[in-house]
C-alpha cells in the first residue's frame, strides 16, 4: 500500500494533456519579459480595430443564419456532428466534444458508435479534471470508465488507440483499480513510448498498489523513468520517493536508507510552480525512510504482539529514532504528509504493543479534513484494531463515523484502499466481533453499513450475527448432561427466526442477482433451525422453482421435513418420494428415505416405513459409521417398538379371545424390535439414543412375556406346553431384568462423573422401578421388596417414592405380611404429606396418579378397599 500521493491533480493534467487542457496564458507579457512597458497606440489602430469588429459581427450573423437554416431543414447528420465533435476534441475543447457526441443517435454503425462513445467518455474525463471537489472528480470518472471499457472491448476508433488506453489506464488508476490499470498503462506505453515520462510513475504506483503487489516490477519501472536525465527536479524527486517505497516493500532496507540519506544531503532546488514544496520535501523523505524502518521492524517482530504480556522492549528501542522523525513530520509537514505520518506511527505503535496510543493516532487521521484516502484507511485500521481488542461500543462509533463521512460509494477515495478491499476487511472485522461474542454490537454495526454496502449485504451480516448468537445461546444453555434449558431454547429459536427474517429480506433485494438462491437457502435453513417451519415452507416453494437441478435434492428434503413438522405428512411424502425417485445417486436420498419412514410412521403405515429404512440399511454405499445408517437403525428400532406397544395397548382393551390373538401376532414385531434395539444400543453406546434403545429393548422383553404368561394359564393346555411357556416367560423377564440392571449401573457410573441430562435422569428412575417390577413379576418378592425400598430411599419425599411404597405393599401381601403392609400404607400417607406442593406437576410425569388421586388411593387402602377402579385421577 502506498504511503504517499505522488501525483497531484495539477501535475497529472499537465503531463496527460500538455496542450488541450492547459489554460491559455492570459498575461500580455511575452517571453518572460517582466517590467517591459507596452508599445504606445498608433492613430490608425482604432480604425483597424473597428473594421475588424464589424467583420467579425457580420461573420457571426452569417454563420448563425446558415446554422439556423441547416437546423430548420432537417435533423443534424450524425456523421457531421461527430466530425464537428472530433474537431473540437483535436482543438482541446473536450467537454464540448463530449456534449456534441451525446446528441448523436446511432443504430448500427459500430465505427461511429465507438467514435461517439470515445468522445463522450473523454468529455466526462475532462469534466473530472475541471472539478475541484474530489467526490465530483470520482463521479465523472465513474461515468467515463464503463464507456471506455466498452469501447476498449470493441476497439478504439482508428488513430485513437493510444489515447484511449491512456484515458482508460488513468481512469483505472484514479479510481483505485490498480490491477486493471497496470495492463492498460503498459499497452499505452508500448504503443507510444513518448508517454513514458507521464505514465511510468503511474504504472509503478499501480504495480505497488495491486492486489498482489509487484514491488520488483515497480522498481524496474521507476528505474526506467529515473534513467531519463532530462527529467526536471520535481519529477526526479517524485520518482525517487516511489523508488524508496518499492525498496521498502522489497525488504531492501539498507538500500532504502542509502537513498534517503542521499536525497536529504542533496540541495533542494525546486521551482516555485512545482507541486512539491521545499519546506515539505524533507519531511516526505523522513516519512519514506521511517516507513522502510517500520516495515523492517514488522518483518522482524511481527505486526503486533502475539501475547498480551509479550516483551516488546527490543522493537521500542529499535523504532525510537523513527518515532522522533515522525514527530518532526507532525510539526513541520503539510496536512497530507502529516496524515500519512500519523498512519505509519499508529502501525509502529501497534508493533510495539502500545494499542491505546495507536488508537489516538488513528483517530487523528480519521478526523482530518478534507476526508480522503488517509482518513478512510486510518478509520478502517482503527475499526480492525478495536475489533481485535473486543471494544465493540467504540468500534460501533468509529464505523458509524466512517460510513457517514464516506456517504456512498461515489464518496469513497480509493487512493490507499479499494472499495472492494474496504468492504472485505469490514466484514472480517464483524466476524471478529461475533467470535468475541458481542452479537448486539455486531447487529448494530450491520445496520449502519448502508449505503457504502449494498442493503442485501448489510442484511446478510445482520442475519449471520443473529445466527451465531442463536448457536452460542444453545451452547451456553446446554448442561453437562446435554440438556438445553427451556429459556435458552426459546431464546435460540427467537434469534434463529430473526436471522431468517434478515436473510429473507436480503433474498428479496437480491432476487435479480446470482446471490438470490444462496441467500434464500440461508433464510430457509435459519427458519428450520428456529422451528419456524411455516415460513420455511413459504420460502421453499419459489426456491424449488428457480434452483438448478443438482441442488434440488436439498430443497426437496427441507421441504419434506418442514411439511412433516407442520403435520402435513401426505405433502411431505410427495416431496420426499420425488427426491428418492428422481435423484437416485444423490447422497441426500438417504435423508429423504429416513424422513419418508417418519411420515409413513405418522400415518401408521409400518410396512412402507420399514421398507424405506431397510433400503438405507442395506444400501451398499452406506456404512454403520455414517449418520444416515445410524439414524435409520435407531428409527427402525423405535418404530417397531412403537408399533408393538400400540398393539399391546389394543390387546389390553380387547375381549379375552381377541386379546390372545393380538398378543400372539404381536410377538413377531416384538422379536424384530428387540433385535434392532439391541443392535443399536450395542453399536452406538453411549449416545443418548443408545440409552433409550437399551431401555426399550428391556421393556420389549417385558411385553414379550405377556402372551406366553396368559397362554400358560389356559385350562386346555398340556402340562409340558405349560412348563415350556412358563420357562419362556421367565426367560423374557430375566432378559428384561438384566437389561434394566445393566442400564441402571451404567447410568449410575455416569452420574458419579457428571450431572445427568433430564432424559437420562428419568431413564435411571424408570430403571430402578422397572427392576423392582420385574423381580415382582418373577415372584422374587424379597428381592423385589428390597429393590422398592432402595427406590423409596433414593427418591425420599418425591413422587416416585409413592410408587416404590406401593410396590413394597404388594410384595408384603404376597409374602403374607399384612401387618407390615398396613404400616406401609400409613408410611405412604406421611410421605405424601411431606412432598412439597412445588412437586405437584411432577406427579403426572413420574407416577400413575396426580396428588389428589394418591390421596384417594391411600384413603381407600386404609379402609380395606383393594381395587383402584374408582380413582378418576389416573395420569
PDB file of N, CA and C in Angstrom, residues 64-74:
ATOM      1  N   UNK A  64     -24.670  32.284 -38.066  1.00  0.00           N
ATOM      2  CA  UNK A  64     -25.917  31.977 -37.362  1.00  0.00           C
ATOM      3  C   UNK A  64     -27.038  31.714 -38.342  1.00  0.00           C
ATOM      4  N   UNK A  65     -27.101  32.517 -39.407  1.00  0.00           N
ATOM      5  CA  UNK A  65     -28.160  32.310 -40.393  1.00  0.00           C
ATOM      6  C   UNK A  65     -28.010  30.956 -41.079  1.00  0.00           C
ATOM      7  N   UNK A  66     -26.755  30.640 -41.430  1.00  0.00           N
ATOM      8  CA  UNK A  66     -26.526  29.341 -42.084  1.00  0.00           C
ATOM      9  C   UNK A  66     -26.899  28.200 -41.145  1.00  0.00           C
ATOM     10  N   UNK A  67     -26.469  28.321 -39.872  1.00  0.00           N
ATOM     11  CA  UNK A  67     -26.759  27.256 -38.903  1.00  0.00           C
ATOM     12  C   UNK A  67     -28.257  27.115 -38.691  1.00  0.00           C
ATOM     13  N   UNK A  68     -28.987  28.276 -38.636  1.00  0.00           N
ATOM     14  CA  UNK A  68     -30.438  28.219 -38.446  1.00  0.00           C
ATOM     15  C   UNK A  68     -31.108  27.544 -39.626  1.00  0.00           C
ATOM     16  N   UNK A  69     -30.645  27.876 -40.810  1.00  0.00           N
ATOM     17  CA  UNK A  69     -31.236  27.260 -41.994  1.00  0.00           C
ATOM     18  C   UNK A  69     -30.983  25.755 -42.014  1.00  0.00           C
ATOM     19  N   UNK A  70     -29.731  25.430 -41.668  1.00  0.00           N
ATOM     20  CA  UNK A  70     -29.394  23.986 -41.644  1.00  0.00           C
ATOM     21  C   UNK A  70     -30.214  23.255 -40.594  1.00  0.00           C
ATOM     22  N   UNK A  71     -30.359  23.841 -39.429  1.00  0.00           N
ATOM     23  CA  UNK A  71     -31.094  23.205 -38.321  1.00  0.00           C
ATOM     24  C   UNK A  71     -32.576  23.101 -38.650  1.00  0.00           C
ATOM     25  N   UNK A  72     -33.097  24.093 -39.325  1.00  0.00           N
ATOM     26  CA  UNK A  72     -34.525  24.089 -39.612  1.00  0.00           C
ATOM     27  C   UNK A  72     -34.908  23.150 -40.723  1.00  0.00           C
ATOM     28  N   UNK A  73     -33.947  22.826 -41.600  1.00  0.00           N
ATOM     29  CA  UNK A  73     -34.301  21.977 -42.725  1.00  0.00           C
ATOM     30  C   UNK A  73     -34.475  20.523 -42.303  1.00  0.00           C
ATOM     31  N   UNK A  74     -33.522  20.002 -41.499  1.00  0.00           N
ATOM     32  CA  UNK A  74     -33.564  18.578 -41.155  1.00  0.00           C
ATOM     33  C   UNK A  74     -32.736  18.356 -39.904  1.00  0.00           C
TER      34      UNK A  74
END
